[in-house]
XYZ file of C-alpha atoms in Angstrom:
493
model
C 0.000 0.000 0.000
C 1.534 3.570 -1.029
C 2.665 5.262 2.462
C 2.087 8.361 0.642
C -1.534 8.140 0.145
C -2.386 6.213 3.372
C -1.108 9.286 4.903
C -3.119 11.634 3.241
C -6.095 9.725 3.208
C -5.764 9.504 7.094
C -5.010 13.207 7.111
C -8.063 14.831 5.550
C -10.380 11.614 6.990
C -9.096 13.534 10.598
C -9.542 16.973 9.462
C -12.668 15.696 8.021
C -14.114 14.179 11.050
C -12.723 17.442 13.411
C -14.268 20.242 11.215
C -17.304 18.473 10.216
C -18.561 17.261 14.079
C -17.034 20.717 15.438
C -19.917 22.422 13.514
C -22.111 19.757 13.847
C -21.578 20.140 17.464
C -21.795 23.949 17.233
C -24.903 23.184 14.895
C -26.443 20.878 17.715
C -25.830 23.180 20.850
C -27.526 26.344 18.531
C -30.921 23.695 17.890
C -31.367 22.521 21.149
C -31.757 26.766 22.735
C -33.910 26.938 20.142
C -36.130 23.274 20.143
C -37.931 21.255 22.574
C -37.030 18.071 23.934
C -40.241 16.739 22.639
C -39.308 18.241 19.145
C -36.042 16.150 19.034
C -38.880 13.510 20.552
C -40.607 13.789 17.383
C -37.582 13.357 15.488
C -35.762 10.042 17.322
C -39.551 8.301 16.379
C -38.881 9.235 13.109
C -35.628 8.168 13.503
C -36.595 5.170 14.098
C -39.847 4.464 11.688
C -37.188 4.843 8.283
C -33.931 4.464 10.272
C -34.955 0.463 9.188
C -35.486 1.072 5.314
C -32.279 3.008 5.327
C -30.366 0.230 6.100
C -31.857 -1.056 2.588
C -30.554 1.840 0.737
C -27.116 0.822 -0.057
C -27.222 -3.033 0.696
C -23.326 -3.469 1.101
C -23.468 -2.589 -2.229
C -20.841 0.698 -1.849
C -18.256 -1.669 0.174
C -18.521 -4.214 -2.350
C -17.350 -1.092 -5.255
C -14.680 -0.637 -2.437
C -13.070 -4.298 -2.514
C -13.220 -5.179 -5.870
C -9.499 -4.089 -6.975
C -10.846 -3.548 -10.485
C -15.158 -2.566 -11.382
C -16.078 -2.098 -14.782
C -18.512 1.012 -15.903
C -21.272 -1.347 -16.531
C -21.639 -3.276 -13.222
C -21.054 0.676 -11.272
C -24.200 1.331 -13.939
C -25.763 -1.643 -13.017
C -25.149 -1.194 -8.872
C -26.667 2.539 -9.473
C -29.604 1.595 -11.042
C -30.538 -1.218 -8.524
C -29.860 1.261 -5.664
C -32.537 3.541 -7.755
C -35.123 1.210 -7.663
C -34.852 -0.108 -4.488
C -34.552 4.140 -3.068
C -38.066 4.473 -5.179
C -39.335 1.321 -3.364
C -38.901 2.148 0.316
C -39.898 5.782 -0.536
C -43.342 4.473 -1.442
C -43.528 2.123 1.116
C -42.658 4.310 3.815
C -45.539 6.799 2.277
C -48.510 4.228 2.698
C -46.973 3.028 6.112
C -46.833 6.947 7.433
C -50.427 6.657 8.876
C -49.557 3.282 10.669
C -46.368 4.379 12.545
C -48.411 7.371 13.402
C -50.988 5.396 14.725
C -48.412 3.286 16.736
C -46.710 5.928 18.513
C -49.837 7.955 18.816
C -48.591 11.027 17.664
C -50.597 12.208 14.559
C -48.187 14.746 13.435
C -45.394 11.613 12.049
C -47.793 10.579 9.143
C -46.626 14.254 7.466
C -43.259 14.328 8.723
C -42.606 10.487 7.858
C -43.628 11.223 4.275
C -41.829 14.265 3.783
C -38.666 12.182 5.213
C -38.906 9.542 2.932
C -38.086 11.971 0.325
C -34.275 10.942 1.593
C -34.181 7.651 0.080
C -34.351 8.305 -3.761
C -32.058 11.393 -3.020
C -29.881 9.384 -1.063
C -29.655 6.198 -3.342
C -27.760 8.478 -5.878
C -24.449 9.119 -3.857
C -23.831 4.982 -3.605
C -21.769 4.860 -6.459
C -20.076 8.408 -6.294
C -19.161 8.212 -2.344
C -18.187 4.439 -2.878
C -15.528 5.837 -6.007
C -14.252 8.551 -3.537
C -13.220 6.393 -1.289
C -11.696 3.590 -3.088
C -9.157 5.956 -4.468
C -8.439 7.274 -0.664
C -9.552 10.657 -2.174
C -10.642 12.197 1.367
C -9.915 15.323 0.645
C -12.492 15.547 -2.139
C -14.955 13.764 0.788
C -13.659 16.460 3.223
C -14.952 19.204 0.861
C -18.080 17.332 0.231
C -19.188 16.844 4.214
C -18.111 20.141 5.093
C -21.063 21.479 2.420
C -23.652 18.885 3.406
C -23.364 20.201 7.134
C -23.071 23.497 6.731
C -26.371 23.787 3.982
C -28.235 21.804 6.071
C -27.495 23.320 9.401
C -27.802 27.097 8.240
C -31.609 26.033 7.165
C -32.144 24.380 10.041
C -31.196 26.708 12.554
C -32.706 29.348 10.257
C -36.254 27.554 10.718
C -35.842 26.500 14.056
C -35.266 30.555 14.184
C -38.258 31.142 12.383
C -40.710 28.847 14.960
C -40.794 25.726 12.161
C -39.894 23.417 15.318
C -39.162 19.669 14.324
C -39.923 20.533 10.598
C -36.343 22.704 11.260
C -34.790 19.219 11.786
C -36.326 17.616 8.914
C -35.496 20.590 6.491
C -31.871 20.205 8.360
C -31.718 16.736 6.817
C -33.458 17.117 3.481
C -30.709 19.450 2.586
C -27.928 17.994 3.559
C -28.711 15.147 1.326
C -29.289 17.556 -1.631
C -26.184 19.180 -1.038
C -24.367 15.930 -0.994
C -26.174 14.179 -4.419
C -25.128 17.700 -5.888
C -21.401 17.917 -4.462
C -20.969 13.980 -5.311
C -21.583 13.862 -8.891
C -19.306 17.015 -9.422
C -16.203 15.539 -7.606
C -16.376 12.232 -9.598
C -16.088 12.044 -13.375
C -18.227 9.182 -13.745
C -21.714 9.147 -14.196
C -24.214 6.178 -14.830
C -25.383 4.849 -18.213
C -28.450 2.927 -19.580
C -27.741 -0.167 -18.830
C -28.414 -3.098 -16.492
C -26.504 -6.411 -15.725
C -27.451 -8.924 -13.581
C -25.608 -11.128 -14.021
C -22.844 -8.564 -13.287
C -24.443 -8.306 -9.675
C -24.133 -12.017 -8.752
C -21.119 -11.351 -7.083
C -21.519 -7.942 -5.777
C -24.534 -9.444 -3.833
C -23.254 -12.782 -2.792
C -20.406 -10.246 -1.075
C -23.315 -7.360 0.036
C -26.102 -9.642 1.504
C -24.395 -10.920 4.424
C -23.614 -7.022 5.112
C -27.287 -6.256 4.884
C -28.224 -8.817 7.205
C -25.484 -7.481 9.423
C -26.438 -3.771 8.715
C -30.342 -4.906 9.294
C -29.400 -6.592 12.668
C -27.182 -3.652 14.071
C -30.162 -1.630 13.425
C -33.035 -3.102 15.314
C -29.573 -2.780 18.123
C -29.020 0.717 17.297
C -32.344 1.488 17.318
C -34.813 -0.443 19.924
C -33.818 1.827 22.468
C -35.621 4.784 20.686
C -38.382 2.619 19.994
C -38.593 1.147 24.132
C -38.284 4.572 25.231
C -40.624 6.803 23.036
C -43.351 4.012 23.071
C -42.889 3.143 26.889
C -41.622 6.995 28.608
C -42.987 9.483 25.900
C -41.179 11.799 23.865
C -39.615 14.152 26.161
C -37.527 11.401 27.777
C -36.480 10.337 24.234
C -35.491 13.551 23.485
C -33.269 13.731 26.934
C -31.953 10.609 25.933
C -30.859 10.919 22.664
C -29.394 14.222 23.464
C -27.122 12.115 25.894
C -26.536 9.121 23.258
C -25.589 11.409 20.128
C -22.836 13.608 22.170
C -21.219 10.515 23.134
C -21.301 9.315 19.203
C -19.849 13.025 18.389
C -16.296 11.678 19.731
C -16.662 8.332 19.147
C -17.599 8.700 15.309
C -15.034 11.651 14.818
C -11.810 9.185 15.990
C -13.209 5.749 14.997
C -14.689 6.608 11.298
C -11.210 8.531 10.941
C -9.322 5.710 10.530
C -12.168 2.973 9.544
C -12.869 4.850 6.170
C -8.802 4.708 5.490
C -8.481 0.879 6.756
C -10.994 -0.693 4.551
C -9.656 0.563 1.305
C -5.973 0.405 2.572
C -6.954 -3.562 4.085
C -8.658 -4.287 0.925
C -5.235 -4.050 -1.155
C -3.275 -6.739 1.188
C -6.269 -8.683 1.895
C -4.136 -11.857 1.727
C -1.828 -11.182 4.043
C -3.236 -12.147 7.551
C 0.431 -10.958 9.279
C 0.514 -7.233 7.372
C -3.370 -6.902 8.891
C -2.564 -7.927 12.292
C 0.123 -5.500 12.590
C -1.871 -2.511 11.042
C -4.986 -3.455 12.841
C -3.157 -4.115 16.182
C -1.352 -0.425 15.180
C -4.369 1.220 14.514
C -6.851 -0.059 17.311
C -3.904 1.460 20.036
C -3.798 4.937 18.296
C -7.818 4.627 18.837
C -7.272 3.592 22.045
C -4.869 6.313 23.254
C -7.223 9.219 22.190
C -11.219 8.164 22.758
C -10.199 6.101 26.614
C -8.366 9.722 28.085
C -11.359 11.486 26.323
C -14.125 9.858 27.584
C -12.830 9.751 30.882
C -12.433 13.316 30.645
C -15.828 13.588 29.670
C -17.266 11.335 31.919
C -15.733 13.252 34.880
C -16.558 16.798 33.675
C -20.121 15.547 32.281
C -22.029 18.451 34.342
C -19.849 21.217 32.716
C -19.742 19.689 29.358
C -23.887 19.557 29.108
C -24.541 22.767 30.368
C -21.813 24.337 28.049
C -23.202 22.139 24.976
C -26.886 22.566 25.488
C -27.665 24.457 28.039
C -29.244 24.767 32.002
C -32.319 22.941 30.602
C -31.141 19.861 29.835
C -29.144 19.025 32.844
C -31.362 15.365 33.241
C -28.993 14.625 30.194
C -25.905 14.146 32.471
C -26.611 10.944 34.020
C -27.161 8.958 31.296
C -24.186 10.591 29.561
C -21.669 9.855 32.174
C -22.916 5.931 32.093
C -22.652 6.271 27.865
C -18.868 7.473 28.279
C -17.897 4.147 28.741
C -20.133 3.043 26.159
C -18.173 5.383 23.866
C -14.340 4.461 24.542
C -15.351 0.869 24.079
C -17.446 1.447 20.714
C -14.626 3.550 19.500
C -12.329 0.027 19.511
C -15.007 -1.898 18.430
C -15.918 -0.134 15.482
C -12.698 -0.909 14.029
C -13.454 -4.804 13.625
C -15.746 -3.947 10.578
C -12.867 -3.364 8.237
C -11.152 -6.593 8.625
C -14.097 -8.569 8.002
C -15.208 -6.476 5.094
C -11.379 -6.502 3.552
C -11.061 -9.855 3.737
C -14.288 -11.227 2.453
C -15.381 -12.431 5.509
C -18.733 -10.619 5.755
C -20.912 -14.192 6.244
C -19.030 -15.127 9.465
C -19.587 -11.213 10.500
C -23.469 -11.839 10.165
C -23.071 -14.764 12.228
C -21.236 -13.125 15.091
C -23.126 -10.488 14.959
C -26.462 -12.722 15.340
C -25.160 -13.724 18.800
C -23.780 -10.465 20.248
C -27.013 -8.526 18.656
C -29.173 -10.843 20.240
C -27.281 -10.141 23.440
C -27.712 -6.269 22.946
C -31.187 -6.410 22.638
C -31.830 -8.726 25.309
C -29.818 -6.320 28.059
C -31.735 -3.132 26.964
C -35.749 -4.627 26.788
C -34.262 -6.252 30.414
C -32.659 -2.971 31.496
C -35.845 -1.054 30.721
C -38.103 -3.099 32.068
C -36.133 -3.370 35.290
C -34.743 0.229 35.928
C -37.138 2.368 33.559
C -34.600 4.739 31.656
C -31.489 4.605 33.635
C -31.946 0.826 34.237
C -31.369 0.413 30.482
C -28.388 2.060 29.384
C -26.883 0.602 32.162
C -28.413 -2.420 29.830
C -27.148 -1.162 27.175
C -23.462 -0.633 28.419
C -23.178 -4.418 30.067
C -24.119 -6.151 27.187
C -22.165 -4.110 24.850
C -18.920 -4.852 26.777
C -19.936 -9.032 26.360
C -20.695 -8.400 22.557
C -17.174 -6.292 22.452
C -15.841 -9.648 23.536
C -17.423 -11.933 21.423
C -16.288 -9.499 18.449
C -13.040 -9.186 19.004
C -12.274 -12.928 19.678
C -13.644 -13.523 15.747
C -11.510 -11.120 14.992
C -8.592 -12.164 16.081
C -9.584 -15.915 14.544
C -9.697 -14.118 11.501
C -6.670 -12.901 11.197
C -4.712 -16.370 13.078
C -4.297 -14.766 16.499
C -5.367 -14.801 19.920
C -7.865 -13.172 22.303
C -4.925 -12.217 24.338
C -3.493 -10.723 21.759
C -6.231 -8.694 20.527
C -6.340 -7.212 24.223
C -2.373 -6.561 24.789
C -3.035 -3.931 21.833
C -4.770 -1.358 24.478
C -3.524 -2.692 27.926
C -0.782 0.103 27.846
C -4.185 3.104 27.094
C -6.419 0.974 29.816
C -3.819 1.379 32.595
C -2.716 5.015 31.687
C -6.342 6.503 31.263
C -7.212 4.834 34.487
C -4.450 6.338 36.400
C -4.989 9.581 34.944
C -9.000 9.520 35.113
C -8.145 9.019 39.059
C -5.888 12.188 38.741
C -9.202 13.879 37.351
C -11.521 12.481 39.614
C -9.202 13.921 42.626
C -9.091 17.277 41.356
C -12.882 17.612 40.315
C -13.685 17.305 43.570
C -11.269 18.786 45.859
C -12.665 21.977 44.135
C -16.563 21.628 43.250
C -18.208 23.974 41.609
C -22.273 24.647 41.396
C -23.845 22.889 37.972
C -24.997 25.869 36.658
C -22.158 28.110 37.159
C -18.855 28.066 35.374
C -16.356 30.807 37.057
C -13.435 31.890 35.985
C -11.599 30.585 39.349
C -12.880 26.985 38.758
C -12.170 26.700 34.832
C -8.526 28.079 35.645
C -8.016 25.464 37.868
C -9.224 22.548 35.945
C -7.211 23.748 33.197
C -4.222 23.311 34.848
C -5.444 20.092 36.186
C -5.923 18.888 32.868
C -2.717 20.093 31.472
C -0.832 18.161 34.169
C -3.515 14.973 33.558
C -2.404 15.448 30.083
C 1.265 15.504 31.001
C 0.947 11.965 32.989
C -0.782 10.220 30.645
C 1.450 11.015 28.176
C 4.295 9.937 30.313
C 2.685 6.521 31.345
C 1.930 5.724 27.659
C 5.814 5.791 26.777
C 6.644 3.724 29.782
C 4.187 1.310 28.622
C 5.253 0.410 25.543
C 2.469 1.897 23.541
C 1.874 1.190 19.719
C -0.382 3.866 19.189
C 1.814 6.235 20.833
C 5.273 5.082 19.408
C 3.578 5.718 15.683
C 2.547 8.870 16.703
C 5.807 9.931 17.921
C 7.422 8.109 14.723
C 5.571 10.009 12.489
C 5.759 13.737 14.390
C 9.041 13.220 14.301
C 10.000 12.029 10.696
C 11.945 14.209 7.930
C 9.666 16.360 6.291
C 8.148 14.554 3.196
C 8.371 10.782 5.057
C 5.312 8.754 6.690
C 5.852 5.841 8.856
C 2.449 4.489 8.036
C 0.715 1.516 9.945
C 2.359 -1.779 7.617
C 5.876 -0.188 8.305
C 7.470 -2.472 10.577
């Protein structure tokens, strides 16, 4: 793999992932002074009435135009078109349904907003192809440009509406745009574009490849998603508006480090696909430079979660905090997780990834319904967390069959990150409350101090992570310190 372009691909996938959640963040923080917890209610149950058909929209199909070394014009054609018809299909299904989901969450207003939603999936089915093109050629800096559009369109309009008194239809204007901006911005980055024709016998092996990842896809889903469901047909749509307040800021970091480097690794994985060895080094590389940002950052959030939601959101949505101090562990072990996706997908191995993920799904599902049932909302993201940290397990042991190593092995990646954010969250911990400060009140005494608390936090962690022997740091430090003009990427060794 070239050095040259793994580096820049990983370069603009980070600046990518900083600017574009920075104003997403900035976005967020701006809707909710301006929206309702029952407004972003409204929007998690429509979330989750065409969150399921979108998991039909692509059907692997994009990751399959990733791993095939060499696609001809007529099966991208081919993969477009499909894509098309299916995007027409779930619109029109989701249309007739609108009155139904309405019905079942009893909230008459969906049946409008649902349909006016479902305008995303024809929209959407055109950037499969063009996104999928982008990056197989490790282009992120064309995708950088491209997301940085998307989010800004949308959330001008949206905060512009939510300005105006439009309420929840400023979310679903939000999203409408954002996927015209990116159908638009697609097609004029890539210089292909799709012709009359059809194979299918083409497809045969693009969906023997793709289907296992749709049942995956379809199965994360329902996992992803039964929470929303539990908790706006069970507790109402306030309390799924507190809740998914809490669950998307913890995604915010999670997504921005994780997707960083998983939108680099497939393509780069896909190349030596053959070589078990090469992966397990990269992989092993890769999941402790993970490791050694999102563990010291979700501590960090965990400990300062009162300070982070009222400087984020806002006084009135303090009943967030709970939840999200429980969901930063959630986060630093999805960040890790995440990663396993790529190796599976690379090497082929996307039937065996349906199967684990039948079991550890299952499990998921199992300790949320339980956790809500027992402890209402709290009860199940503690639910949620527990059996998220078995599934983790199950995962990762796969993973490392996959690629001819052991559990063991898999874990002495991050030991080195476990034991040095501990220590350091302790450090935290100690100084957050020797000097307390009210919720609601951030003076300039108590952020000085926790500055320099941090700073010195900072200063041990890094300190413990070179006496630990850590991969993801000695790359780091490898790289900072290279001539000008080298990379030491990942499969340097």
């Amino acid at each position: 793999m070239s050095s040259t372009k793994t580096k820049a691909g990983i370069k603009w996938s980070v600046i990518d992932q900083v600017v574009k959640q920075l104003i997403t963040l900035i976005i967020s923080g701006i809707l909710s002074r301006l929206l309702t917890p029952a407004e972003y209610g409204l929007l998690g149950m429509i979330t989750v009435a065409i969150g399921f058909l979108q998991v039909f929209r692509d059907m692997g199909l994009g990751s399959s135009i990733i791993r095939k070394q060499e696609i001809s014009a007529t099966e991208q054609s081919s993969i477009f078109w499909l894509n098309m018809a299916v995007g027409c299909l779930l619109m029109l299904l989701l249309m007739l349904a609108a009155p139904l989901l309405a019905n079942f969450f009893k909230e008459p207003r969906l049946t409008l907003l649902v349909r006016v939603m479902s305008l995303n999936f024809v929209m959407g089915a055109m950037t499969v192809v063009p996104d999928a093109l982008i990056q197989k050629a490790i282009d992120f800096k064309s995708y950088f440009y491209r997301n940085l559009g998307t989010v800004l369109a949308g959330g001008i309009l949206g905060i512009w509406l939510a300005y105006k008194g439009f309420g929840v239809w400023a979310l679903i204007g939000q999203s409408l745009l954002t996927t015209i901006t990116g159908v638009i911005i697609s097609f004029r980055m890539v210089k292909w574009r799709p012709r009359w024709v059809f194979n299918k016998a083409l497809l045969k092996n693009h969906m023997k490849y793709s289907m296992p990842l749709l049942g995956d896809s379809t199965i994360n889903y329902w996992v992803r998603n039964i929470d929303n469901l539990l908790v706006g047909k069970f507790l109402g749509a306030s309390l799924l508006g507190i809740y998914n307040r809490a669950y998307s800021l913890m995604l915010l970091p999670v997504r921005q480090i994780s997707v960083t480097l998983t939108r680099v690794m497939f393509p780069s994985f896909a190349i030596i696909q053959h070589d078990s060895g090469k992966m397990w080094d990269q992989y092993g590389k890769m999941m402790s430079l993970v490791a050694m940002i999102s563990f010291p950052l979700m501590s960090f959030l965990g400990v300062y979660a009162n300070e982070v939601i009222f400087i984020v959101y806002g006084s009135g949505w303090l009943e967030v905090v709970p939840l999200f101090k429980i969901f930063c562990f959630l986060g630093a072990i999805q960040s890790v997780a995440t990663l396993s996706g790529s190796v599976f997908y690379a090497t082929g191995r996307t039937a065996l990834m349906f199967k684990v993920g039948l079991v550890s799904k299952a499990l998921m599902i199992i300790g949320i319904a339980g956790g809500l049932f027992y402890g209402r909302l709290l009860g199940m993201v503690w639910g949620y967390v527990i059996s998220s940290t078995f599934a983790f397990l199950i995962e990762s042991y796969f993973v490392s069959h996959v690629l001819l190593n052991k559990l063991r092995d898999f874990f002495l990646n991050i030991i080195p990150e476990v034991l040095a954010s501990l220590l350091s969250m302790l450090l935290l911990l100690f100084a957050k409350y020797w000097y307390k400060s009210s919720e609601n009140s951030l003076t300039a005494s108590f952020m000085g101090f926790h500055f320099i608390a941090a700073f010195f936090t900072l200063v041990l962690y890094i300190y413990l992570l070179k006496r630990l022997n850590s991969k993801g740091f000695k790359l780091l430090m490898k790289n900072i310190y290279a001539k000008k003009g080298t990379y030491t990427s990942p499969d340097d060794r």
